[in-house]
PDB file of C-alpha atoms in Angstrom:
ATOM      1  CA  MET A   1      13.812  -4.991   4.327  1.00 47.00           C
ATOM      2  CA  THR A   2      15.579  -2.218   5.961  1.00 51.00           C
ATOM      3  CA  ASP A   3      16.249  -1.538   9.927  1.00 63.00           C
ATOM      4  CA  GLU A   4      15.298   2.666   9.067  1.00 77.00           C
ATOM      5  CA  ILE A   5      12.352   4.010   8.816  1.00 82.00           C
ATOM      6  CA  PRO A   6      12.511   5.516   5.553  1.00 89.00           C
ATOM      7  CA  ASN A   7      12.076   9.412   4.979  1.00 90.00           C
ATOM      8  CA  THR A   8      10.614   9.906   1.503  1.00 94.00           C
ATOM      9  CA  CYS A   9       7.123   8.351   0.437  1.00 96.00           C
ATOM     10  CA  ALA A  10       6.815   5.335  -0.281  1.00 97.00           C
ATOM     11  CA  ARG A  11       4.327   6.543  -3.563  1.00 97.00           C
ATOM     12  CA  CYS A  12       5.726  10.231  -4.642  1.00 96.00           C
ATOM     13  CA  GLY A  13       9.231  10.048  -3.452  1.00 95.00           C
ATOM     14  CA  ASP A  14       8.792  13.483  -1.057  1.00 94.00           C
ATOM     15  CA  SER A  15      10.181  13.852   2.378  1.00 93.00           C
ATOM     16  CA  VAL A  16       8.087  12.132   4.932  1.00 91.00           C
ATOM     17  CA  SER A  17      10.894  13.127   8.288  1.00 76.00           C
ATOM     18  CA  ASP A  18       8.505  15.415   9.906  1.00 76.00           C
ATOM     19  CA  SER A  19       5.385  12.971   9.935  1.00 82.00           C
ATOM     20  CA  PRO A  20       5.191   9.617   8.070  1.00 88.00           C
ATOM     21  CA  SER A  21       1.988   8.014   7.627  1.00 92.00           C
ATOM     22  CA  TYR A  22       1.751   3.986   7.458  1.00 93.00           C
ATOM     23  CA  PHE A  23      -0.535   2.016   4.822  1.00 95.00           C
ATOM     24  CA  ASP A  24      -0.802  -1.335   6.047  1.00 95.00           C
ATOM     25  CA  LEU A  25      -0.678  -3.449   2.995  1.00 95.00           C
ATOM     26  CA  LYS A  26      -3.147  -6.267   3.106  1.00 94.00           C
ATOM     27  CA  PRO A  27      -2.595  -9.592   1.968  1.00 94.00           C
ATOM     28  CA  GLU A  28      -4.636  -9.388  -1.169  1.00 95.00           C
ATOM     29  CA  TYR A  29      -1.634  -6.482  -1.690  1.00 96.00           C
ATOM     30  CA  ARG A  30       1.083  -8.153  -0.040  1.00 95.00           C
ATOM     31  CA  GLU A  31       0.965 -11.744  -2.265  1.00 96.00           C
ATOM     32  CA  TYR A  32       0.815  -9.237  -5.340  1.00 96.00           C
ATOM     33  CA  LEU A  33       3.602  -7.283  -4.499  1.00 97.00           C
ATOM     34  CA  GLU A  34       5.540 -10.752  -3.646  1.00 96.00           C
ATOM     35  CA  GLU A  35       4.382 -12.081  -7.100  1.00 96.00           C
ATOM     36  CA  GLU A  36       4.815  -9.492  -9.173  1.00 96.00           C
ATOM     37  CA  ARG A  37       7.508  -7.394  -7.423  1.00 96.00           C
ATOM     38  CA  ASP A  38       9.939  -9.699  -5.727  1.00 95.00           C
ATOM     39  CA  LEU A  39       8.556  -8.091  -2.038  1.00 95.00           C
ATOM     40  CA  GLY A  40      10.592  -9.622   0.385  1.00 91.00           C
ATOM     41  CA  TRP A  41       9.212 -11.261   3.612  1.00 90.00           C
ATOM     42  CA  PHE A  42       8.091  -9.523   6.440  1.00 91.00           C
ATOM     43  CA  PRO A  43       7.830 -11.103   9.895  1.00 90.00           C
ATOM     44  CA  MET A  44       4.729  -8.523  11.585  1.00 91.00           C
ATOM     45  CA  GLY A  45       3.587  -7.518   7.976  1.00 91.00           C
ATOM     46  CA  PRO A  46       4.675  -4.762   5.696  1.00 94.00           C
ATOM     47  CA  VAL A  47       3.401  -0.894   5.753  1.00 95.00           C
ATOM     48  CA  ALA A  48       4.154   1.429   3.279  1.00 95.00           C
ATOM     49  CA  VAL A  49       5.676   4.968   4.509  1.00 95.00           C
ATOM     50  CA  CYS A  50       3.694   7.344   2.634  1.00 96.00           C
ATOM     51  CA  CYS A  51       3.001  11.100   3.192  1.00 95.00           C
ATOM     52  CA  PHE A  52      -0.308  12.311   4.211  1.00 94.00           C
ATOM     53  CA  ASP A  53      -2.072  12.863   0.934  1.00 95.00           C
ATOM     54  CA  CYS A  54      -0.633   9.917  -0.460  1.00 96.00           C
ATOM     55  CA  TYR A  55      -1.680   7.270   2.567  1.00 96.00           C
ATOM     56  CA  HIS A  56      -5.311   9.291   2.218  1.00 97.00           C
ATOM     57  CA  GLU A  57      -5.202   8.567  -1.672  1.00 96.00           C
ATOM     58  CA  LEU A  58      -4.100   4.747  -1.035  1.00 97.00           C
ATOM     59  CA  ASP A  59      -6.159   4.139   1.880  1.00 96.00           C
ATOM     60  CA  TYR A  60      -9.736   5.772  -0.836  1.00 96.00           C
ATOM     61  CA  LEU A  61      -8.489   3.155  -3.514  1.00 95.00           C
ATOM     62  CA  HIS A  62      -8.404   0.205  -0.602  1.00 95.00           C
ATOM     63  CA  GLU A  63     -12.255   1.461   0.879  1.00 96.00           C
ATOM     64  CA  SER A  64     -13.513   2.050  -3.195  1.00 95.00           C
ATOM     65  CA  LEU A  65     -12.674  -1.520  -3.410  1.00 95.00           C
ATOM     66  CA  SER A  66     -14.247  -2.762  -0.638  1.00 93.00           C
ATOM     67  CA  GLU A  67     -17.556  -0.738  -1.529  1.00 96.00           C
ATOM     68  CA  VAL A  68     -17.501  -1.856  -5.391  1.00 96.00           C
ATOM     69  CA  ARG A  69     -16.730  -5.143  -4.794  1.00 94.00           C
ATOM     70  CA  ALA A  70     -20.169  -5.467  -2.627  1.00 95.00           C
ATOM     71  CA  TYR A  71     -22.140  -3.112  -4.559  1.00 96.00           C
ATOM     72  CA  GLY A  72     -20.101  -2.248  -7.882  1.00 93.00           C
ATOM     73  CA  SER A  73     -20.431  -3.839 -11.097  1.00 94.00           C
ATOM     74  CA  ASP A  74     -18.343  -5.969 -12.801  1.00 95.00           C
ATOM     75  CA  GLU A  75     -16.857  -2.967 -14.406  1.00 96.00           C
ATOM     76  CA  GLN A  76     -16.710  -0.913 -11.588  1.00 96.00           C
ATOM     77  CA  THR A  77     -14.321  -3.515  -9.492  1.00 95.00           C
ATOM     78  CA  GLU A  78     -12.069  -4.254 -12.511  1.00 96.00           C
ATOM     79  CA  LYS A  79     -11.302  -0.424 -12.592  1.00 96.00           C
ATOM     80  CA  VAL A  80     -10.830  -0.099  -8.960  1.00 95.00           C
ATOM     81  CA  GLU A  81      -8.863  -2.799  -9.057  1.00 95.00           C
ATOM     82  CA  SER A  82      -6.835  -1.795 -11.907  1.00 96.00           C
ATOM     83  CA  ASP A  83      -6.618   1.422 -10.150  1.00 96.00           C
ATOM     84  CA  LEU A  84      -4.894  -0.023  -7.090  1.00 95.00           C
ATOM     85  CA  THR A  85      -2.650  -2.769  -9.301  1.00 96.00           C
ATOM     86  CA  ASP A  86      -1.181   0.489 -10.983  1.00 97.00           C
ATOM     87  CA  GLU A  87      -0.634   2.084  -7.759  1.00 97.00           C
ATOM     88  CA  LEU A  88       0.857  -1.247  -6.295  1.00 97.00           C
ATOM     89  CA  ASP A  89       3.136  -1.153  -9.357  1.00 97.00           C
ATOM     90  CA  GLY A  90       4.196   2.560  -8.557  1.00 97.00           C
ATOM     91  CA  LEU A  91       5.444   1.965  -4.881  1.00 97.00           C
ATOM     92  CA  ASP A  92       9.038   2.584  -4.082  1.00 97.00           C
ATOM     93  CA  LEU A  93       9.807  -0.738  -2.407  1.00 96.00           C
ATOM     94  CA  ASP A  94      12.294   0.729  -0.236  1.00 94.00           C
ATOM     95  CA  SER A  95      10.122   2.561   1.435  1.00 94.00           C
ATOM     96  CA  VAL A  96       8.297  -0.595   2.213  1.00 94.00           C
ATOM     97  CA  VAL A  97       9.094  -1.470   6.035  1.00 93.00           C
ATOM     98  CA  ASP A  98       7.892  -3.915   8.724  1.00 92.00           C
ATOM     99  CA  HIS A  99       4.990  -3.272  10.541  1.00 88.00           C
ATOM    100  CA  GLY A 100       7.043  -4.201  13.768  1.00 82.00           C
ATOM    101  CA  HIS A 101       9.016  -1.208  13.554  1.00 74.00           C
ATOM    102  CA  PHE A 102       5.884   0.567  14.945  1.00 67.00           C
ATOM    103  CA  LEU A 103       4.758  -1.334  17.823  1.00 57.00           C
TER     104      LEU A 103
END
């Protein structure tokens, strides 16, 4: 965990110094990253610093997962879960910070 706000997107690596977005890593995503990628502990919960486009892509996947779990088939759910897992695996954990930085 860093005390500074990163200036690169956790997803694509582009500069976000002008106006970063913050994707809240929900408990399910945090647990996955802790188990699979050794994500450290964050007192207020982790957020991924993202550029505008990547934030919206991650948010879209999150919303899609909620929707297919409620209304989709098992195959659709597995596909979106796989896509989201791929995204989580690709995040630069150096651009994940504590939510407390933004309160």
